[in-house]
Amino acid sequence: MAERYVESLNRALHEMMADDERVYLIGEDVHDPYGGAFKVTRGLSTAYPNRVLGAPISEAAITGFAAGMALRGLRPVLEIMFGDFLTLAADQLVNGATKFNWMYNGRVTVPLVVRAPMGGRRGYGPTHSQSLETLFFNVPGLTILAPSHFHDPGALLRHAVLEDASPVLFVENKLLYPLRLEQPENGRAGDWHVEVVAPESPYPTLRLVADPAETPTVTLLAYGGMAPLALEAAMNALVRDEILVEVLLPSRVKPFPVADVAGFVRKSGRAVIAEESPREGGWGAEMAARLMESAFADLRAPIARVGAKETPIPASMPLEKHVLPQVADIEAALRAVARS
Amino acid sequence: MREEVFVVSVPQLGVNDDTATIVEWFVAEGDEVAVGAALCAVETAKASYEVEAEVAGRVVPLAAAGTEIRVRDPIALIGADMDALDTERRRLLAAQETETQAAAAVEAEAKATDQARRLAAELGINLTEIATDGIIREKHVRAFVEKQAPDDRPTPAEIKWNPDRKPVMIYGAGRGAVTLKECLDTDRDVQVVCFVDDDPQHPLWLKGLPVYHRDRLAEIVTRGVSYLATEIAAGVVRLRIRELCDERGLHLINAVHPRAFVSPSATLGRGNFIKAGAVVATGTVVGDCCVIDNGAIVAHDNILDDACHLTPGVSLGSGIRVGSLAIVGIGAAVATGVTIGRRAIVSPGAAVVKDVPDDAVVEGVPAKIVGRRKGE
């Protein structure tokens, strides 16, 4: 049986700490036996007691600390317990880590990886359910990864830590942690034909479609925790209305994966972008603008965006369902775009 | 006294957890347990913990160590009476078995879109008969039906026609054939009765008439169909069909659309197709198996050799000779007195003001040689 998303991350951390003594882990409550709020760091403090640093509850301090470690040649992996707390780390990231390489005229690099669980749908309330990677889309010098369960999250994390010389925000959607990874065999995973777009990239985009022989009617873009919902909506659209939808799942969401997806959008002529963050000013807004720039002549309909409503995420589960985008919302957008 | 059986299930400790694995049992079937006794160790993605007995009694584990179960599913029974425990265990296992079978049945059932299911139900087709890689869609159902279509064509011996008309077979069952039939339908002298095709995958019917494979030509001729027309695009194939007609003693007829103008002083050979809007003016001589397409203008005193093709909108002045198997592209203009060589190709829109050598490909205004024709 395939390993779970969280196990893939845990295994990757074990392996990279074994392989490279520059790798350090910093975070709150990461020590065994607790092993981290979501158990991603389980076993690491036991195996590498000198390189797992428990932190006080001060995101600003530990982000600055980790940035300093990176400046001095180490490979720190910083865990921010809930992505919602990135607001406290923001100054160190935005005005510090992502700018040092430029501000010091190329004399230093900051190979810092910040891991953050994000996402709702568990009733954790307004300040523990957000997908705040959106606050950082406008920060030059920051790479943002958000692998789905069809990607290899451990492999992506390892590349970010050991190979990437600039700051990376690694987004882990909480919904994905217990899921078993879908590992395509011969380009198939269940009902899906899976294609790797640009296979030479360390952060690949995946294309999933039920029927590769036909040009899809709609291209659906989604990432991270929205992957299961996007795939369910695409399958429903096929089964209920024979609307063939291709689902594109990038693993790197900043820099924006326009080159990976533009060709597909030009062919289908119709696109829907789905994200868990609020629709207004989200990932979809930039993607839609860039796709409009590169595919305008081939678009047959305006690009549709699906996202959360413009309110905080309620703690009440039924109300949370109302605010966060559901499978039905994506399906409705697919149908509307397919008909126009 | 009612025998009570207490069901031990895996509690949902972590909000994230849907499944748990039983790592180890600390008790065996039939053991006496007290309240609070540790029954087994369970592991989820989030945590490991021990499940404790909430009541005292004899315990019957339901799932083996190492099994992955759903959170809140029963994993053990505790009660006073072993018989009652056994009965309850058998009941639970039977319920689980039914559920597993139902799930397997859903899995085995063919995956199909709603439209495919509706169409299959309408046509009385069992979806499991359709072998498809992936989800069955409406197009797969239609393809399956077409392949299964019974052959309800009459045999050539059964072909009938109006005795006042000459029965015509059309060679080739493609798009050109449909245009040709449409033209011949306007001629009260003839009646198209069937099509003949070389392709083993040819459709069984076209425009309400049967299509036969070329191998059955003899049967058709025996029946008495002795007239043949063709609109196959490739000139060399049309010439082969002419040969075939000569061998079999078949009349290779011309098809002239009522909206075409062919001058009474123009002459046509055999097997030509003059389509709607075409003009063949005074004194022009047309050989065999030519196609003069919609709106092509052939002015007076021209010579068109066998199997040439003047495509739609072509304009020819006078005193022109078009060589055998030449193709003049859409809308091209050919000036008076020009000779176009055998097998030459004139590109669409070209203006031909000089002679074109055999096998040359010309293009442009004025037309210049840009290549040589290859192949047949």
XYZ file of C-alpha atoms in Angstrom:
716
model
C 0.000 0.000 0.000
C 1.299 3.453 -0.830
C 2.547 5.616 2.024
C 0.529 8.521 3.325
C 1.332 12.154 2.462
C 2.504 12.799 6.029
C 4.664 9.657 6.001
C 6.313 10.759 2.758
C 7.280 14.080 4.352
C 8.478 12.390 7.533
C 10.588 9.899 5.610
C 12.080 12.649 3.462
C 13.082 14.620 6.561
C 14.732 11.552 8.072
C 16.620 10.873 4.858
C 17.809 14.425 4.302
C 19.002 14.749 7.880
C 20.896 11.493 7.467
C 22.381 12.587 4.163
C 23.349 16.158 4.989
C 24.472 17.414 8.394
C 23.657 20.983 7.411
C 19.943 20.182 7.675
C 18.351 21.474 10.873
C 14.758 21.352 12.005
C 13.240 24.208 13.980
C 9.694 24.408 15.198
C 7.252 24.516 18.112
C 6.418 21.181 19.770
C 8.430 19.217 17.225
C 10.156 17.012 19.787
C 9.279 13.384 20.436
C 7.125 11.851 21.783
C 4.702 14.468 20.491
C 6.499 14.698 17.148
C 4.827 17.883 15.943
C 1.223 19.055 15.769
C 0.608 16.956 12.667
C 3.284 14.326 13.366
C 5.343 15.321 10.353
C 8.509 15.479 12.504
C 7.953 12.250 14.416
C 11.166 10.449 15.365
C 13.532 13.184 14.224
C 14.455 14.598 17.617
C 15.252 11.075 18.815
C 17.413 10.318 15.794
C 19.109 13.705 15.572
C 18.912 15.330 19.004
C 21.430 18.067 18.217
C 19.730 19.190 15.024
C 16.115 19.399 16.089
C 15.554 22.702 17.881
C 12.415 23.259 19.903
C 11.252 26.835 19.696
C 9.341 29.166 21.989
C 6.031 30.504 20.745
C 7.522 33.325 18.708
C 7.290 32.966 14.967
C 9.126 36.189 14.315
C 12.085 35.085 16.415
C 12.399 31.629 14.977
C 12.020 32.845 11.393
C 14.774 35.368 11.917
C 16.830 32.690 13.626
C 16.328 30.255 10.778
C 17.133 32.925 8.186
C 20.368 33.560 10.039
C 21.219 29.870 9.993
C 20.617 29.803 6.253
C 22.791 32.882 5.761
C 25.602 31.093 7.547
C 25.518 27.995 5.319
C 23.097 25.671 7.049
C 19.936 24.172 5.524
C 17.220 24.958 8.057
C 13.709 23.588 7.790
C 11.397 25.825 9.770
C 7.984 24.529 10.780
C 5.312 27.147 11.385
C 2.711 25.175 13.308
C -0.309 26.581 11.480
C 0.071 28.531 8.260
C -2.210 31.134 9.783
C 0.714 32.168 12.030
C 2.831 33.154 9.045
C 1.606 36.686 9.606
C 3.933 36.753 12.611
C 6.833 35.481 10.519
C 6.110 37.812 7.621
C 8.542 40.610 8.272
C 11.476 38.231 8.571
C 10.456 36.571 5.331
C 9.367 39.551 3.273
C 11.821 42.214 4.388
C 14.589 39.850 5.340
C 15.121 36.393 3.939
C 13.734 36.985 0.437
C 15.694 40.210 -0.038
C 19.123 39.486 1.431
C 20.525 37.998 -1.746
C 19.692 41.206 -3.612
C 20.391 43.632 -0.806
C 23.841 42.164 -0.212
C 24.551 42.212 -3.919
C 24.678 38.449 -4.392
C 27.252 37.829 -1.639
C 24.861 35.704 0.402
C 22.099 33.192 -0.241
C 19.240 32.172 2.034
C 18.396 28.505 1.449
C 15.566 28.531 3.968
C 12.520 26.256 3.753
C 9.447 27.266 5.740
C 6.936 24.436 6.091
C 3.388 25.380 7.000
C 0.201 23.327 7.326
C -2.695 25.200 5.747
C -6.354 24.680 5.009
C -9.726 24.243 6.614
C -12.630 21.788 6.454
C -11.862 20.474 9.961
C -13.780 22.996 12.009
C -10.619 24.556 13.445
C -11.983 28.087 13.209
C -11.053 31.359 11.500
C -7.438 31.587 12.679
C -6.440 27.942 12.186
C -8.044 27.136 8.809
C -6.708 29.610 6.284
C -4.605 29.129 3.135
C -2.395 32.154 3.600
C 0.152 31.439 0.881
C -1.887 34.063 -0.970
C -0.390 36.821 1.152
C 3.009 36.013 -0.297
C 2.283 35.782 -4.020
C 3.455 39.314 -4.459
C 6.888 38.873 -2.821
C 9.749 38.673 -5.313
C 12.342 36.046 -4.485
C 10.001 33.598 -2.768
C 9.214 30.169 -4.191
C 5.945 28.626 -3.020
C 5.335 24.884 -3.293
C 2.006 23.178 -2.609
C 2.127 19.521 -3.643
C -1.021 17.425 -3.960
C -1.376 13.742 -3.113
C -0.608 12.924 -6.764
C 2.836 14.457 -6.396
C 5.719 13.133 -4.299
C 5.728 15.591 -1.410
C 8.835 14.054 0.189
C 10.832 14.362 -3.002
C 9.744 17.962 -3.511
C 10.633 18.827 0.084
C 14.039 17.229 -0.282
C 14.760 19.237 -3.418
C 13.612 22.436 -1.756
C 15.872 21.856 1.251
C 18.997 20.440 -0.376
C 19.007 21.934 -3.893
C 17.184 25.236 -3.768
C 19.385 28.156 -2.762
C 16.578 30.651 -2.204
C 13.713 30.801 0.300
C 10.857 28.343 -0.199
C 7.428 28.335 1.437
C 6.269 24.713 1.502
C 2.486 24.507 1.891
C 1.016 21.298 3.329
C -2.765 21.173 3.221
C -4.027 19.442 6.368
C -6.658 17.533 4.378
C -3.891 15.770 2.477
C -1.856 14.480 5.435
C -3.718 11.175 5.989
C -4.260 10.457 2.306
C -2.315 7.662 0.663
C -0.250 8.977 -2.220
C -1.554 8.221 -5.687
C 1.486 6.896 -7.513
C 0.683 6.662 -11.213
C 1.800 3.445 -12.896
C 2.359 3.541 -16.632
C 0.648 6.892 -16.680
C -2.505 5.598 -14.981
C -3.947 6.143 -11.510
C -7.432 4.724 -11.134
C -9.707 6.301 -13.717
C -7.155 8.979 -14.538
C -4.526 9.141 -17.236
C -1.663 11.064 -15.682
C 0.906 13.024 -17.672
C 3.866 14.908 -16.243
C 4.096 18.331 -17.871
C 7.729 19.411 -18.193
C 9.210 16.275 -16.573
C 12.656 17.829 -16.264
C 11.360 20.287 -13.665
C 11.987 19.354 -10.013
C 8.558 20.787 -9.229
C 6.341 19.160 -11.868
C 2.847 20.010 -12.997
C 0.585 17.010 -13.531
C -2.158 16.684 -16.091
C -5.007 14.319 -15.291
C -7.719 13.428 -17.783
C -10.158 10.563 -18.164
C -9.794 10.321 -21.951
C -6.425 11.409 -23.388
C -7.541 10.802 -26.977
C -9.934 13.741 -27.052
C -9.338 17.455 -26.637
C -10.986 18.404 -23.346
C -13.817 20.892 -23.253
C -12.545 22.623 -20.111
C -9.162 22.949 -18.392
C -9.408 22.964 -14.582
C -6.473 24.369 -12.619
C -6.080 23.605 -8.936
C -3.334 22.887 -6.410
C -2.639 21.255 -3.063
C -5.695 20.544 -0.940
C -8.070 21.433 -3.753
C -6.817 18.491 -5.828
C -9.271 15.903 -4.434
C -12.187 18.308 -4.905
C -11.111 19.280 -8.410
C -10.815 15.652 -9.471
C -14.189 14.764 -8.009
C -15.809 17.704 -9.783
C -14.128 16.794 -13.072
C -15.288 13.192 -12.816
C -18.829 14.280 -11.977
C -18.882 16.602 -14.975
C -17.906 13.675 -17.192
C -20.271 11.151 -15.715
C -23.275 13.462 -15.444
C -22.884 15.666 -18.497
C -20.165 14.098 -20.677
C -18.108 17.256 -20.243
C -14.485 16.162 -20.630
C -12.345 18.101 -18.160
C -8.568 17.964 -17.874
C -7.214 18.763 -14.423
C -3.846 20.486 -14.162
C -2.156 20.226 -10.764
C 0.986 22.315 -10.423
C 3.272 21.606 -7.472
C 4.907 25.031 -7.621
C 2.412 27.870 -7.435
C 4.917 30.719 -7.308
C 6.595 31.501 -9.704
C 3.231 31.121 -11.411
C 3.100 28.000 -13.630
C 1.689 29.805 -16.656
C 4.047 28.193 -19.167
C 2.991 24.726 -18.004
C -0.702 25.335 -18.490
C -1.086 27.941 -21.258
C -0.798 25.433 -24.086
C -3.611 23.337 -22.677
C -5.849 26.354 -22.167
C -5.222 27.435 -25.753
C -6.361 24.045 -26.972
C -9.478 23.732 -24.864
C -10.316 27.431 -24.983
C -12.030 27.271 -21.593
C -10.546 27.426 -18.106
C -11.727 27.219 -14.522
C -9.347 27.963 -11.653
C -10.210 26.619 -8.202
C -8.510 27.571 -4.925
C -9.329 27.283 -1.246
C -8.381 30.899 -0.442
C -10.864 33.716 -0.970
C -11.587 34.266 -4.644
C -10.944 37.959 -4.459
C -7.282 38.661 -5.103
C -6.250 35.031 -5.006
C -4.029 32.742 -7.062
C -6.698 32.486 -9.712
C -6.669 36.222 -10.318
C -3.018 36.280 -11.372
C -3.330 33.027 -13.345
C -6.405 34.314 -15.178
C -4.696 37.597 -16.065
C -1.601 35.823 -17.349
C -3.638 33.295 -19.318
C -5.651 36.146 -20.785
C -2.357 37.650 -21.933
C -1.046 34.500 -23.562
C -4.218 32.786 -24.749
C -6.686 35.607 -25.439
C -7.293 34.746 -29.080
C -7.999 31.129 -28.231
C -10.351 31.667 -25.310
C -13.969 30.831 -26.052
C -15.270 31.991 -22.707
C -14.100 34.183 -19.828
C -11.919 32.287 -17.379
C -13.925 31.331 -14.291
C -12.503 31.378 -10.754
C -13.787 29.423 -7.759
C -12.651 30.335 -4.249
C -13.813 31.011 -0.720
C -16.284 33.746 0.084
C -15.063 37.079 1.384
C -15.551 36.290 5.084
C -13.480 34.636 7.822
C -13.797 30.873 7.952
C -16.452 29.927 10.537
C -15.734 27.447 13.322
C -19.161 25.873 12.823
C -18.770 23.017 10.320
C -21.995 23.647 8.389
C -21.142 27.336 8.059
C -17.571 26.450 7.086
C -19.017 24.417 4.210
C -20.889 27.498 3.130
C -17.786 29.688 3.019
C -15.164 27.334 1.612
C -15.509 26.200 -2.028
C -17.127 22.776 -2.390
C -17.145 20.175 -5.155
C -20.561 21.450 -6.245
C -19.175 24.967 -6.713
C -16.435 23.711 -9.009
C -18.930 21.584 -10.918
C -21.233 24.558 -11.416
C -18.348 26.592 -12.800
C -17.329 23.760 -15.141
C -20.852 23.477 -16.508
C -21.280 27.218 -16.929
C -17.989 27.568 -18.791
C -18.649 24.496 -20.939
C -21.982 25.910 -22.080
C -20.849 29.420 -22.919
C -32.170 -11.779 32.116
C -31.200 -10.396 28.782
C -27.652 -11.249 27.784
C -25.892 -8.041 27.020
C -23.082 -7.767 24.562
C -20.953 -4.625 24.657
C -19.397 -3.526 21.388
C -15.862 -2.150 21.571
C -15.041 0.178 18.706
C -12.125 2.345 17.683
C -12.772 5.835 18.969
C -12.228 8.867 16.778
C -9.424 10.574 18.655
C -7.989 12.679 15.859
C -10.256 14.781 13.663
C -8.042 13.857 10.721
C -8.312 10.116 11.138
C -10.575 7.933 9.037
C -8.760 4.644 9.522
C -6.704 2.930 12.202
C -4.502 -0.128 12.364
C -4.723 -2.701 15.146
C -1.110 -3.159 16.147
C -1.357 -5.804 18.878
C -3.937 -7.631 21.001
C -3.242 -7.928 24.723
C -6.095 -10.392 25.283
C -7.220 -13.621 23.655
C -10.687 -14.861 22.810
C -12.609 -15.842 25.912
C -10.337 -14.025 28.383
C -11.962 -12.393 31.405
C -11.313 -8.668 31.507
C -11.948 -6.119 34.200
C -13.044 -2.520 33.670
C -10.067 -0.499 32.451
C -8.093 -3.476 31.185
C -5.996 -2.758 28.095
C -7.441 -4.716 25.182
C -5.250 -3.772 22.227
C -2.887 -1.182 20.828
C -4.196 0.870 17.923
C -2.329 3.260 15.649
C -3.687 6.042 13.484
C -1.858 8.543 11.304
C -1.868 10.911 14.246
C -1.279 8.820 17.379
C -0.859 5.419 18.990
C -3.031 4.500 21.923
C -4.504 1.637 23.855
C -8.170 0.728 23.781
C -9.481 -0.109 27.247
C -12.440 -2.229 28.360
C -15.343 -0.055 29.478
C -17.177 -3.025 31.029
C -16.084 -6.285 32.623
C -16.706 -9.658 31.028
C -15.346 -12.085 28.489
C -13.817 -10.591 25.412
C -14.046 -11.695 21.776
C -11.741 -9.833 19.345
C -13.292 -9.275 15.917
C -10.329 -8.250 13.763
C -6.802 -9.606 13.635
C -3.702 -7.669 14.553
C -2.327 -5.833 11.535
C -5.750 -5.131 10.054
C -6.655 -1.619 8.995
C -10.185 -0.726 10.014
C -12.420 2.297 9.809
C -12.643 4.490 12.864
C -15.831 3.747 14.863
C -16.053 0.214 13.450
C -16.410 -2.607 16.023
C -13.156 -4.369 16.939
C -14.239 -6.537 19.918
C -17.229 -7.713 21.929
C -17.436 -8.024 25.723
C -20.167 -9.958 27.491
C -20.977 -12.493 30.148
C -22.169 -15.327 27.929
C -19.908 -16.875 25.264
C -22.850 -18.110 23.196
C -24.394 -14.655 23.020
C -21.003 -13.246 22.108
C -20.563 -15.815 19.365
C -24.002 -15.111 17.904
C -23.365 -11.391 17.856
C -19.951 -11.914 16.259
C -21.408 -14.024 13.483
C -24.107 -11.418 12.891
C -21.546 -8.611 12.616
C -19.293 -10.567 10.297
C -22.236 -11.442 8.049
C -23.209 -7.771 7.874
C -19.649 -6.845 6.988
C -19.525 -9.521 4.300
C -22.704 -8.200 2.674
C -21.256 -4.719 2.707
C -17.982 -5.896 1.146
C -19.870 -7.785 -1.552
C -22.039 -4.786 -2.320
C -18.950 -2.612 -2.598
C -17.279 -5.157 -4.869
C -20.379 -5.290 -7.040
C -20.317 -1.533 -7.450
C -16.647 -1.748 -8.365
C -17.223 -4.531 -10.883
C -20.116 -2.689 -12.454
C -18.974 -0.953 -15.566
C -18.059 2.688 -15.068
C -20.023 4.808 -17.429
C -21.350 8.319 -17.843
C -25.054 8.898 -17.252
C -25.620 9.553 -20.954
C -23.923 6.288 -21.856
C -26.085 4.404 -19.376
C -29.255 5.983 -20.745
C -28.330 5.162 -24.335
C -27.329 1.610 -23.446
C -30.608 1.084 -21.592
C -32.513 2.473 -24.576
C -30.721 0.164 -26.989
C -30.803 -2.834 -24.666
C -27.051 -3.136 -24.368
C -25.259 -4.571 -21.349
C -22.481 -2.137 -20.476
C -20.145 -4.905 -19.351
C -19.973 -6.105 -22.968
C -18.307 -2.891 -24.041
C -14.577 -3.267 -23.647
C -13.171 0.182 -23.024
C -10.117 1.421 -21.286
C -11.605 3.820 -18.755
C -15.054 5.290 -18.408
C -17.627 4.288 -20.995
C -19.024 7.293 -22.793
C -21.846 7.736 -25.237
C -19.445 7.557 -28.185
C -18.280 4.079 -27.054
C -21.856 2.835 -26.903
C -22.535 4.152 -30.406
C -19.358 2.585 -31.781
C -20.303 -0.736 -30.183
C -23.756 -0.573 -31.734
C -22.391 0.187 -35.156
C -20.039 -2.755 -35.021
C -22.887 -5.000 -33.956
C -25.252 -3.734 -36.627
C -26.798 -6.713 -38.377
C -26.266 -6.860 -42.082
C -29.721 -6.191 -43.431
C -28.624 -5.289 -46.918
C -30.319 -7.061 -49.822
C -27.992 -9.336 -51.773
C -26.995 -7.951 -55.181
C -29.353 -10.503 -56.721
C -32.214 -8.805 -54.880
C -31.513 -5.275 -56.151
C -34.547 -3.705 -57.773
C -35.026 -0.627 -59.908
C -37.554 1.197 -62.050
C -37.584 -0.621 -65.433
C -37.855 2.736 -67.265
C -34.440 3.725 -65.983
C -30.913 2.496 -66.424
C -29.504 1.010 -63.170
C -26.238 2.685 -62.131
C -23.685 1.614 -59.521
C -21.408 4.277 -58.085
C -17.827 3.212 -57.492
C -16.507 4.662 -54.249
C -18.696 5.288 -51.168
C -17.173 8.497 -49.817
C -18.233 12.139 -49.846
C -17.752 12.445 -53.601
C -20.198 9.605 -54.077
C -22.925 11.505 -52.254
C -22.458 14.517 -54.546
C -22.518 12.242 -57.561
C -25.706 10.485 -56.469
C -27.356 13.854 -55.875
C -26.516 14.808 -59.445
C -27.640 11.503 -60.977
C -30.894 11.687 -58.985
C -31.858 14.640 -61.208
C -31.499 12.514 -64.348
C -34.745 10.662 -65.122
C -32.919 8.329 -67.423
C -30.897 6.637 -64.747
C -31.342 5.291 -61.200
C -28.526 4.810 -58.723
C -29.072 1.373 -57.136
C -25.968 0.734 -55.038
C -22.378 1.677 -54.213
C -19.199 -0.359 -54.556
C -16.098 0.255 -52.434
C -12.582 -1.148 -52.004
C -12.371 -0.504 -48.245
C -13.126 -3.625 -46.187
C -14.468 -1.336 -43.427
C -16.937 0.394 -45.725
C -20.307 1.303 -44.215
C -23.141 -1.076 -45.024
C -25.510 1.646 -46.202
C -25.116 5.089 -47.739
C -27.975 7.464 -48.390
C -30.484 4.634 -48.184
C -28.697 2.413 -50.674
C -26.581 -0.692 -49.969
C -22.787 -0.538 -50.220
C -20.996 -3.672 -51.414
C -17.347 -4.585 -51.379
C -15.631 -4.557 -54.748
C -15.290 -8.343 -54.569
C -19.038 -8.628 -55.153
C -18.925 -6.676 -58.398
C -19.567 -9.814 -60.423
C -22.815 -10.452 -58.528
C -23.964 -6.901 -59.220
C -23.163 -7.182 -62.897
C -24.874 -10.568 -63.103
C -27.999 -8.958 -61.660
C -27.996 -6.653 -64.630
C -26.495 -3.427 -63.335
C -24.361 -2.421 -66.307
C -23.921 1.299 -65.780
C -21.248 2.773 -63.592
C -20.267 6.274 -62.460
C -17.485 7.432 -60.195
C -16.252 10.568 -58.403
C -13.136 9.215 -56.762
C -10.717 12.056 -56.128
C -7.589 10.333 -57.416
C -7.360 10.568 -61.200
C -5.316 7.381 -61.584
C -7.999 5.443 -59.727
C -10.662 6.813 -62.040
C -8.609 5.570 -65.003
C -8.345 2.114 -63.410
C -12.092 2.062 -63.043
C -12.347 2.887 -66.729
C -10.197 -0.175 -67.435
C -12.413 -2.256 -65.176
C -15.479 -1.138 -67.098
C -13.830 -2.069 -70.391
C -12.970 -5.515 -69.006
C -16.445 -6.185 -67.695
C -18.365 -4.562 -70.493
C -19.837 -1.853 -68.251
C -20.968 1.564 -69.463
C -18.986 4.278 -67.753
C -21.448 7.173 -67.808
C -21.074 10.934 -67.572
C -22.849 12.890 -64.865
C -23.815 16.440 -65.827
C -25.638 18.534 -63.267
C -28.756 20.306 -64.562
C -27.285 23.590 -63.349
C -24.113 23.122 -65.373
C -23.889 24.408 -68.945
C -22.308 22.145 -71.516
C -22.401 23.595 -75.003
C -24.045 21.367 -77.623
C -20.873 21.631 -79.667
C -18.681 20.553 -76.789
C -17.863 16.849 -76.584
C -17.505 14.642 -73.533
C -15.858 11.236 -73.357
C -16.888 8.769 -70.636
C -16.992 8.882 -66.857
C -16.824 12.683 -66.540
C -18.519 14.617 -63.743
C -19.606 18.166 -64.586
C -20.879 19.731 -61.377
C -23.371 22.508 -60.657
C -22.320 25.939 -61.887
C -19.693 24.631 -64.289
C -19.511 25.962 -67.845
C -18.048 24.033 -70.767
C -18.305 26.290 -73.745
C -18.335 25.999 -77.527
C -16.127 23.445 -79.200
C -14.325 22.315 -76.054
C -13.257 18.655 -76.099
C -13.282 16.753 -72.827
C -11.714 13.284 -72.609
C -12.589 10.557 -70.084
C -12.861 10.653 -66.284
C -12.430 14.385 -65.860
C -13.943 16.319 -62.985
C -15.086 19.855 -63.748
C -16.034 21.174 -60.348
C -18.568 23.734 -59.104
C -18.296 27.055 -60.881
C -15.356 26.104 -63.093
C -15.409 28.046 -66.355
C -13.987 26.384 -69.421
C -14.359 28.808 -72.282
C -14.453 27.840 -75.957
C -12.157 25.558 -77.928
C -10.190 24.024 -75.086
C -8.964 20.439 -74.759
C -9.118 18.601 -71.459
C -7.243 15.308 -71.454
C -8.228 12.198 -69.499
C -8.632 12.338 -65.709
C -7.773 15.979 -65.202
C -9.426 17.888 -62.382
C -10.568 21.489 -62.641
C -11.417 22.440 -59.060
C -14.109 24.934 -58.006
C -13.947 28.410 -59.480
C -11.163 27.732 -61.953
C -11.225 29.964 -65.080
C -9.848 28.874 -68.396
C -9.587 31.126 -71.389
C -9.649 29.536 -74.846
C -7.246 27.421 -76.865
C -5.928 25.829 -73.690
C -4.826 22.225 -73.356
C -4.919 20.636 -69.923
C -2.789 17.492 -69.765
C -3.944 14.152 -68.487
C -4.116 13.827 -64.659
C -3.356 17.544 -64.169
C -4.987 19.324 -61.241
C -5.872 23.012 -61.465
C -6.272 24.462 -57.956
C -9.230 26.404 -56.626
C -9.835 29.717 -58.306
C -6.775 29.560 -60.524
C -6.830 31.426 -63.829
C -5.322 30.039 -67.018
C -4.670 32.453 -69.860
C -5.589 31.816 -73.454
C -3.345 29.502 -75.429
C -1.538 28.005 -72.464
C -0.675 24.307 -72.321
C -0.667 22.650 -68.920
C 1.464 19.527 -68.924
C 0.514 16.016 -67.945
C 0.247 15.482 -64.180
C 0.961 19.160 -63.484
C -0.417 20.871 -60.398
C -1.540 24.487 -60.448
C -1.807 25.930 -56.942
C -4.987 27.655 -55.786
C -5.322 31.243 -56.966
C -2.446 31.007 -59.411
C -2.407 33.012 -62.648
C -0.968 30.786 -65.351
C 0.282 32.844 -68.263
C 2.995 30.525 -69.579
C 3.035 26.830 -70.492
C 3.438 24.498 -67.543
C 5.752 21.502 -68.082
C 4.717 17.925 -67.289
C 4.821 17.106 -63.552
C 5.518 20.735 -62.603
C 3.950 22.377 -59.561
C 3.303 26.099 -60.115
C 2.198 28.803 -57.741
C 1.568 32.517 -57.621
C 0.659 35.538 -59.695
C 2.140 35.147 -62.250
C 2.574 31.419 -61.722
C 6.121 30.159 -61.271
C 7.456 26.633 -60.863
C 7.933 25.770 -57.203
C 8.351 21.997 -57.341
C 7.733 18.659 -58.947
C 4.804 16.339 -58.497
C 5.696 13.107 -56.719
C 4.001 9.732 -56.517
C 1.168 8.443 -58.570
